[in-house]
Short mmCIF file of C-alpha atoms in Angstrom, two decimals:
data_model
loop_
_atom_site.label_atom_id
_atom_site.label_comp_id
_atom_site.label_asym_id
_atom_site.label_seq_id
_atom_site.Cartn_x
_atom_site.Cartn_y
_atom_site.Cartn_z
CA UNK U 4 21.38 4.71 -30.31
CA UNK U 5 19.81 1.86 -27.90
CA UNK U 6 17.09 0.99 -30.62
CA UNK U 7 14.28 -1.02 -29.27
CA UNK U 8 14.30 -1.63 -25.30
CA UNK U 9 11.65 -3.57 -23.62
CA UNK U 10 11.31 -4.16 -19.88
CA UNK U 11 10.90 -6.56 -17.96
CA UNK U 12 12.76 -9.53 -19.79
CA UNK U 13 10.82 -11.95 -17.75
CA UNK U 14 7.82 -11.81 -15.50
CA UNK U 15 5.77 -14.38 -13.61
CA UNK U 16 1.95 -13.26 -12.88
CA UNK U 17 -1.03 -15.15 -11.15
CA UNK U 18 -4.20 -15.44 -12.96
CA UNK U 19 -5.93 -11.83 -12.37
CA UNK U 20 -3.06 -9.93 -11.84
CA UNK U 21 -2.36 -6.70 -13.91
CA UNK U 22 0.77 -5.52 -15.24
CA UNK U 23 2.46 -3.26 -17.96
CA UNK U 24 4.95 -4.23 -20.47
CA UNK U 25 7.18 -1.33 -21.65
CA UNK U 26 8.82 -0.63 -24.69
CA UNK U 27 10.67 2.30 -25.73
CA UNK U 28 12.85 3.61 -28.94
CA UNK U 29 15.16 6.21 -29.44
CA UNK U 30 15.07 6.05 -33.58
CA UNK U 31 12.22 8.76 -33.87
CA UNK U 32 10.16 5.85 -35.45
CA UNK U 33 6.49 7.12 -36.06
CA UNK U 34 5.31 3.13 -36.28
CA UNK U 35 5.41 1.01 -33.36
CA UNK U 36 3.52 -2.30 -32.75
CA UNK U 37 3.08 -5.14 -30.40
CA UNK U 38 3.29 -8.94 -31.58
CA UNK U 39 3.08 -12.23 -29.20
CA UNK U 40 5.13 -15.23 -30.24
CA UNK U 41 3.52 -18.77 -29.51
CA UNK U 42 5.01 -22.20 -30.43
CA UNK U 43 4.05 -23.50 -34.07
CA UNK U 44 2.28 -19.76 -34.64
CA UNK U 45 5.03 -17.52 -35.53
CA UNK U 46 4.53 -13.94 -34.42
CA UNK U 47 0.75 -12.38 -34.21
CA UNK U 48 0.14 -8.74 -34.07
CA UNK U 49 -1.67 -7.33 -31.25
CA UNK U 50 -1.63 -3.70 -31.36
CA UNK U 51 -0.06 -1.13 -33.39
CA UNK U 52 0.28 2.86 -33.48
CA UNK U 53 1.23 5.11 -36.31
CA UNK U 54 1.99 7.77 -34.01
CA UNK U 55 1.56 9.87 -30.60
CA UNK U 56 -2.23 9.64 -29.90
CA UNK U 57 -3.23 6.92 -32.49
CA UNK U 58 -3.70 3.42 -31.99
CA UNK U 59 -5.47 0.53 -33.58
CA UNK U 60 -6.23 -3.23 -32.98
CA UNK U 61 -3.98 -6.00 -34.69
CA UNK U 62 -5.07 -9.53 -35.11
CA UNK U 63 -5.06 -10.68 -31.44
CA UNK U 64 -6.17 -7.40 -29.22
CA UNK U 65 -8.62 -9.03 -26.83
CA UNK U 66 -7.04 -8.77 -23.13
CA UNK U 67 -4.41 -6.18 -23.94
CA UNK U 68 -4.72 -2.34 -24.04
CA UNK U 69 -2.31 0.15 -25.21
CA UNK U 70 -1.65 4.11 -25.46
CA UNK U 71 0.93 6.00 -27.27
CA UNK U 72 1.40 9.47 -25.44
CA UNK U 73 4.63 9.89 -26.49
CA UNK U 74 6.70 9.17 -30.02
CA UNK U 75 9.17 6.92 -27.99
CA UNK U 76 7.00 5.01 -25.73
CA UNK U 77 4.46 2.23 -26.46
CA UNK U 78 3.17 0.34 -23.21
CA UNK U 79 1.25 -2.79 -23.33
CA UNK U 80 -1.29 -3.56 -20.35
CA UNK U 81 -2.86 -6.44 -19.45
CA UNK U 82 -5.67 -5.76 -17.22
CA UNK U 83 -6.49 -9.16 -15.89
CA UNK U 84 -3.77 -11.64 -16.72
CA UNK U 85 -5.12 -15.25 -18.04
CA UNK U 86 -3.06 -18.22 -18.76
CA UNK U 87 -3.67 -18.02 -22.35
CA UNK U 88 -1.36 -14.81 -22.41
CA UNK U 89 1.47 -16.98 -21.40
CA UNK U 90 3.89 -15.77 -24.43
CA UNK U 91 6.94 -14.04 -25.58
CA UNK U 92 5.91 -10.37 -26.31
CA UNK U 93 7.97 -8.28 -28.81
CA UNK U 94 7.83 -4.69 -29.50
CA UNK U 95 8.71 -3.24 -32.90
CA UNK U 96 8.99 -0.10 -34.45
CA UNK U 97 9.83 1.37 -37.97
CA UNK U 98 9.91 4.67 -40.09
CA UNK U 99 6.82 5.59 -41.92
CA UNK U 100 7.28 6.16 -45.70
CA UNK U 101 8.41 4.09 -48.51
CA UNK U 102 10.84 1.53 -48.98
CA UNK U 103 13.45 0.79 -47.33
CA UNK U 104 12.00 2.58 -44.54
CA UNK U 105 9.55 -0.50 -44.17
CA UNK U 106 12.09 -2.52 -42.11
CA UNK U 107 11.01 -3.01 -38.59
CA UNK U 108 13.22 -3.27 -35.85
CA UNK U 109 12.34 -5.67 -32.74
CA UNK U 110 12.99 -5.37 -29.16
CA UNK U 111 14.70 -8.32 -27.32
CA UNK U 112 11.31 -9.80 -25.97
CA UNK U 113 9.39 -9.98 -22.93
CA UNK U 114 8.95 -13.63 -21.79
CA UNK U 115 5.56 -13.81 -19.44
CA UNK U 116 4.21 -16.76 -17.79
CA UNK U 117 0.68 -16.61 -16.21
CA UNK U 118 0.00 -19.43 -13.54
CA UNK B 9 -6.20 -11.34 -45.28
CA UNK B 10 -2.83 -12.44 -46.22
CA UNK B 11 -1.32 -15.51 -44.99
CA UNK B 12 1.91 -16.83 -44.82
CA UNK B 13 3.03 -20.81 -44.91
CA UNK B 14 6.42 -22.17 -44.12
CA UNK B 15 5.80 -25.94 -44.76
CA UNK B 16 9.16 -27.18 -43.35
CA UNK B 17 9.17 -27.15 -39.39
CA UNK B 18 12.63 -28.37 -39.33
CA UNK B 19 15.99 -28.39 -41.66
CA UNK B 20 19.37 -29.36 -41.03
CA UNK B 21 22.58 -28.93 -43.27
CA UNK B 22 26.33 -29.67 -42.64
CA UNK B 23 28.57 -26.68 -42.13
CA UNK B 24 29.90 -25.18 -45.36
CA UNK B 25 26.81 -26.50 -47.54
CA UNK B 26 23.73 -24.84 -49.09
CA UNK B 27 20.40 -24.94 -47.79
CA UNK B 28 16.92 -23.24 -48.81
CA UNK B 29 13.83 -22.40 -46.82
CA UNK B 30 10.49 -22.53 -48.46
CA UNK B 31 7.83 -19.66 -47.91
CA UNK B 32 4.60 -19.65 -49.75
CA UNK B 33 2.06 -16.67 -49.29
CA UNK B 34 -1.50 -15.65 -50.30
CA UNK B 35 -2.52 -12.07 -50.91
CA UNK B 36 -4.76 -10.06 -53.63
CA UNK B 37 -2.18 -7.37 -53.34
CA UNK B 38 0.01 -6.21 -55.96
CA UNK B 39 2.50 -4.05 -53.96
CA UNK B 40 4.06 -5.27 -51.05
CA UNK B 41 7.27 -6.67 -49.10
CA UNK B 42 8.50 -9.80 -48.05
CA UNK B 43 11.05 -10.23 -45.47
CA UNK B 44 13.16 -13.15 -43.66
CA UNK B 45 13.82 -12.76 -40.09
CA UNK B 46 16.58 -14.74 -37.98
CA UNK B 47 15.70 -15.87 -34.68
CA UNK B 48 18.52 -17.40 -32.85
CA UNK B 49 18.25 -18.75 -29.24
CA UNK B 50 18.43 -15.39 -27.65
CA UNK B 51 15.14 -14.56 -29.10
CA UNK B 52 16.37 -11.27 -30.71
CA UNK B 53 14.83 -11.13 -34.14
CA UNK B 54 17.23 -10.16 -36.80
CA UNK B 55 16.44 -8.96 -40.37
CA UNK B 56 18.25 -11.16 -42.65
CA UNK B 57 16.91 -9.93 -46.13
CA UNK B 58 14.23 -8.36 -47.71
CA UNK B 59 12.45 -7.98 -50.95
CA UNK B 60 10.18 -5.33 -52.73
CA UNK B 61 7.24 -7.08 -54.77
CA UNK B 62 7.68 -4.71 -57.63
CA UNK B 63 11.38 -5.65 -58.25
CA UNK B 64 12.01 -8.98 -60.04
CA UNK B 65 15.45 -8.75 -59.29
CA UNK B 66 16.37 -11.21 -56.37
CA UNK B 67 17.56 -9.58 -53.06
CA UNK B 68 21.26 -10.72 -52.23
CA UNK B 69 22.87 -10.16 -48.66
CA UNK B 70 26.34 -11.77 -48.64
CA UNK B 71 25.72 -15.40 -48.16
CA UNK B 72 21.84 -15.20 -48.07
CA UNK B 73 19.77 -14.93 -51.19
CA UNK B 74 16.09 -15.07 -52.30
CA UNK B 75 14.10 -16.62 -54.92
CA UNK B 76 11.23 -14.58 -55.29
CA UNK B 77 8.37 -16.07 -57.83
CA UNK B 78 5.70 -13.52 -57.67
CA UNK B 79 3.16 -15.19 -59.81
CA UNK B 80 3.91 -18.48 -57.77
CA UNK B 81 3.71 -16.40 -54.44
CA UNK B 82 6.94 -18.14 -53.33
CA UNK B 83 9.66 -16.61 -51.48
CA UNK B 84 12.41 -18.96 -50.77
CA UNK B 85 15.53 -18.26 -48.58
CA UNK B 86 19.08 -19.81 -49.89
CA UNK B 87 21.84 -19.67 -47.27
CA UNK B 88 25.11 -20.62 -48.88
CA UNK B 89 28.33 -21.92 -47.02
CA UNK B 90 26.13 -22.67 -44.19
CA UNK B 91 28.12 -21.63 -40.50
CA UNK B 92 27.20 -22.72 -37.24
CA UNK B 93 26.06 -19.18 -36.18
CA UNK B 94 23.16 -19.87 -38.68
CA UNK B 95 21.61 -21.90 -36.42
CA UNK B 96 18.17 -20.51 -35.56
CA UNK B 97 14.56 -20.40 -36.29
CA UNK B 98 13.70 -18.38 -39.65
CA UNK B 99 10.43 -16.47 -40.28
CA UNK B 100 9.34 -15.47 -43.48
CA UNK B 101 7.02 -12.16 -43.17
CA UNK B 102 4.57 -10.38 -45.21
CA UNK B 103 3.88 -6.70 -45.47
CA UNK B 104 1.46 -4.85 -47.51
CA UNK B 105 2.65 -1.50 -49.17
CA UNK B 106 -0.35 0.51 -48.08
CA UNK B 107 -3.98 0.50 -47.25
CA UNK B 108 -5.47 -0.61 -43.95
CA UNK B 109 -2.85 -3.21 -43.57
CA UNK B 110 0.05 -0.91 -43.87
CA UNK B 111 2.96 -1.72 -41.26
CA UNK B 112 1.43 -4.96 -40.37
CA UNK B 113 3.48 -7.89 -40.73
CA UNK B 114 2.06 -11.14 -40.93
CA UNK B 115 4.51 -14.03 -40.43
CA UNK B 116 4.89 -17.95 -40.95
CA UNK B 117 5.38 -20.47 -38.54
CA UNK B 118 8.78 -20.42 -38.67
CA UNK B 119 11.60 -23.08 -39.82
CA UNK B 120 14.14 -24.13 -37.36
CA UNK B 121 17.36 -24.62 -38.82
CA UNK B 122 20.24 -26.80 -37.31
CA UNK B 123 23.94 -26.36 -38.91
CA UNK B 124 25.87 -29.32 -38.17
CA UNK B 125 29.61 -29.15 -38.04
#
């Protein structure tokens, strides 16, 4: 299993540009989510999905869109990048169900710089 | 809403010694899970240890153990026989067992741990 994969690893954008951060998992996990990590603030939840076709907002959803057309993929879209979106982005996935299925597995992260 | 607080921005320890990282949380829920994640310079998030709130017994994973005090809402991580490879940022995280917050992790601010030779 490759686990959770993310592409690209690093990206530089100009203000106003759009892009999609890719996330894929091969563990047949129902639950997938996106977090952003900023200095001194830990990780914060952007959007999440409990299964194909179902998405919902997390703590900091503004400026981001998501969709979940398959179990494996959960892309994160920035429609018009802003400097405030400079961050490290993590995708995570887990099985649904009772503990110990509650462990979330994280991808390697995407570092995004918006100029 | 839940909050997680790590009051130690940075800690240091000598190799082979023991160090304890602190974490407190606030919730009105009774059933939840707690985690410690390690983030080395590679940025990969690595699960260190996890604890179910309904279990009184503290979780242990090799050199890592927790002191879970549910009434005090405290969840500290003890690292014994510290190794240079333990140098990393450590995050405490909370997750509800059900309801509308199901699956959502709430993280603390992190503690940078440096192990000195």
